[in-house]
Amino acid sequence: MPRRSEPELIHARICTLLQRGVQGVARRQGALVIGTLRLHPQERSVTWRGSAVELPTTEMRVLEVLMRFAGETLSREELSQRVRGRTLDPDDRSIDVAVSKLRSKFFDPAYGAKKIKTVWGKGYTLNPGAWQN
């Protein structure tokens, strides 16, 4: 098999990194990282653009689940099951409230609410491309 030239190797590495970024979350020393958003589950800490962001437990867990499944749509019920370990009561709006608060804390005029999208009739998805700056 012929060896690849240096530009071909660099191109292959860039393609691999871009593919990882689109597919999900990078894991660095136990942290979940998407662009400028970093969550350390064990330390219960979140930084965005290098600044610490204080989150209550429910918001932290919702963000962690959305980051682990970045780019995938998760229903309110699935989020509740993964965050709280129980099914969602039909009148329970806690997941919606947590998502709303996360959107306000991570608001960026360039992206608006596109960082965490509502997929009508399906649920929520975290858009990994919107966290790059």
Coordinates of C-alpha atoms in Angstrom, one line a residue:
M1 CA 0.0 0.0 0.0
P2 CA 1.5 3.4 -1.0
R3 CA 2.2 5.9 1.8
R4 CA 0.1 9.0 2.0
S5 CA 1.6 12.4 1.5
E6 CA 1.7 14.8 4.4
P7 CA -1.2 17.0 3.0
E8 CA -3.3 13.8 2.5
L9 CA -2.6 12.8 6.1
I10 CA -3.6 16.3 7.4
H11 CA -6.7 16.2 5.3
A12 CA -7.7 12.8 6.7
R13 CA -7.1 13.9 10.2
I14 CA -9.2 17.1 9.7
C15 CA -12.0 15.0 8.2
T16 CA -11.9 12.7 11.1
L17 CA -12.0 15.5 13.7
L18 CA -14.9 17.2 11.8
Q19 CA -16.8 14.0 11.7
R20 CA -16.3 13.5 15.5
G21 CA -17.6 17.0 16.1
V22 CA -20.7 16.5 14.1
Q23 CA -21.4 13.1 15.5
G24 CA -21.2 13.9 19.1
V25 CA -19.2 14.9 22.1
A26 CA -15.4 14.9 22.6
R27 CA -14.3 13.4 25.9
R28 CA -11.3 15.0 27.5
Q29 CA -10.2 13.8 30.9
G30 CA -13.7 12.8 31.9
A31 CA -15.2 16.1 30.6
L32 CA -17.9 16.3 27.9
V33 CA -16.8 19.0 25.4
I34 CA -18.7 20.5 22.5
G35 CA -17.0 23.5 21.0
T36 CA -16.7 26.1 23.8
L37 CA -19.0 24.2 26.2
R38 CA -17.3 21.9 28.7
L39 CA -19.1 19.9 31.4
H40 CA -17.3 17.9 34.1
P41 CA -19.9 15.5 35.5
Q42 CA -17.8 14.3 38.4
E43 CA -17.0 17.8 39.5
R44 CA -20.5 19.1 38.7
S45 CA -19.0 22.1 36.8
V46 CA -19.8 23.7 33.5
T47 CA -17.8 26.3 31.6
W48 CA -18.8 28.1 28.4
R49 CA -16.3 30.3 26.5
G50 CA -13.9 29.8 29.5
S51 CA -16.3 31.2 32.1
A52 CA -17.9 29.1 34.8
V53 CA -21.7 28.7 34.6
E54 CA -23.6 27.8 37.8
L55 CA -26.4 25.2 37.2
P56 CA -28.8 23.6 39.5
T57 CA -28.9 19.8 39.5
T58 CA -31.8 19.3 37.1
E59 CA -30.4 21.7 34.6
M60 CA -26.9 20.1 34.9
R61 CA -28.3 16.7 34.3
V62 CA -30.5 17.8 31.3
L63 CA -27.4 19.5 29.8
E64 CA -25.3 16.4 30.4
V65 CA -27.9 14.1 28.7
L66 CA -28.3 16.5 25.7
M67 CA -24.5 16.7 25.3
R68 CA -24.1 12.9 25.4
F69 CA -26.7 12.6 22.7
A70 CA -25.7 15.7 20.8
G71 CA -27.4 16.0 17.4
E72 CA -30.1 13.4 18.4
T73 CA -33.7 14.3 19.3
L74 CA -34.7 13.2 22.7
S75 CA -38.3 13.2 23.8
R76 CA -39.4 14.9 27.1
E77 CA -40.2 11.4 28.4
E78 CA -36.7 10.1 27.5
L79 CA -35.0 13.1 29.0
S80 CA -37.0 12.6 32.2
Q81 CA -36.2 8.9 32.3
R82 CA -32.4 9.7 31.9
V83 CA -32.4 12.7 34.2
R84 CA -34.6 11.5 37.0
G85 CA -35.0 7.8 36.4
R86 CA -38.7 7.9 36.2
T87 CA -41.5 8.5 33.6
L88 CA -42.8 11.9 33.1
D89 CA -46.2 12.9 34.5
P90 CA -48.4 14.4 31.8
D91 CA -48.7 17.7 33.7
D92 CA -45.0 17.8 34.7
R93 CA -43.2 20.7 32.8
S94 CA -39.9 20.4 34.7
I95 CA -37.9 19.3 31.6
D96 CA -39.4 22.1 29.6
V97 CA -38.5 24.6 32.3
A98 CA -35.0 23.2 32.6
V99 CA -34.5 23.5 28.8
S100 CA -35.9 27.1 28.9
K101 CA -33.5 28.1 31.7
L102 CA -30.5 26.5 29.8
R103 CA -31.4 28.5 26.7
S104 CA -31.5 31.7 28.7
K105 CA -28.1 31.0 30.4
F106 CA -26.4 30.1 27.1
F107 CA -28.1 32.7 24.9
D108 CA -26.1 33.9 22.0
P109 CA -27.6 36.5 19.7
A110 CA -25.9 34.9 16.7
Y111 CA -27.7 31.6 17.3
G112 CA -30.6 32.4 19.5
A113 CA -32.5 29.3 20.6
K114 CA -30.7 27.2 17.9
K115 CA -28.2 25.8 20.5
I116 CA -31.0 23.6 22.0
K117 CA -33.7 23.1 19.4
T118 CA -37.3 22.1 19.9
V119 CA -38.3 19.5 17.4
W120 CA -42.0 19.9 17.2
G121 CA -43.9 16.9 18.4
K122 CA -40.6 15.0 19.1
G123 CA -38.6 16.6 21.8
Y124 CA -35.3 18.5 22.1
T125 CA -31.9 18.3 20.5
L126 CA -28.6 20.0 21.2
N127 CA -27.0 21.4 18.1
P128 CA -23.3 20.7 18.3
G129 CA -22.4 23.2 15.5
A130 CA -23.9 26.1 17.4
W131 CA -21.4 25.8 20.3
Q132 CA -18.2 26.4 18.2
N133 CA -17.7 30.0 19.1

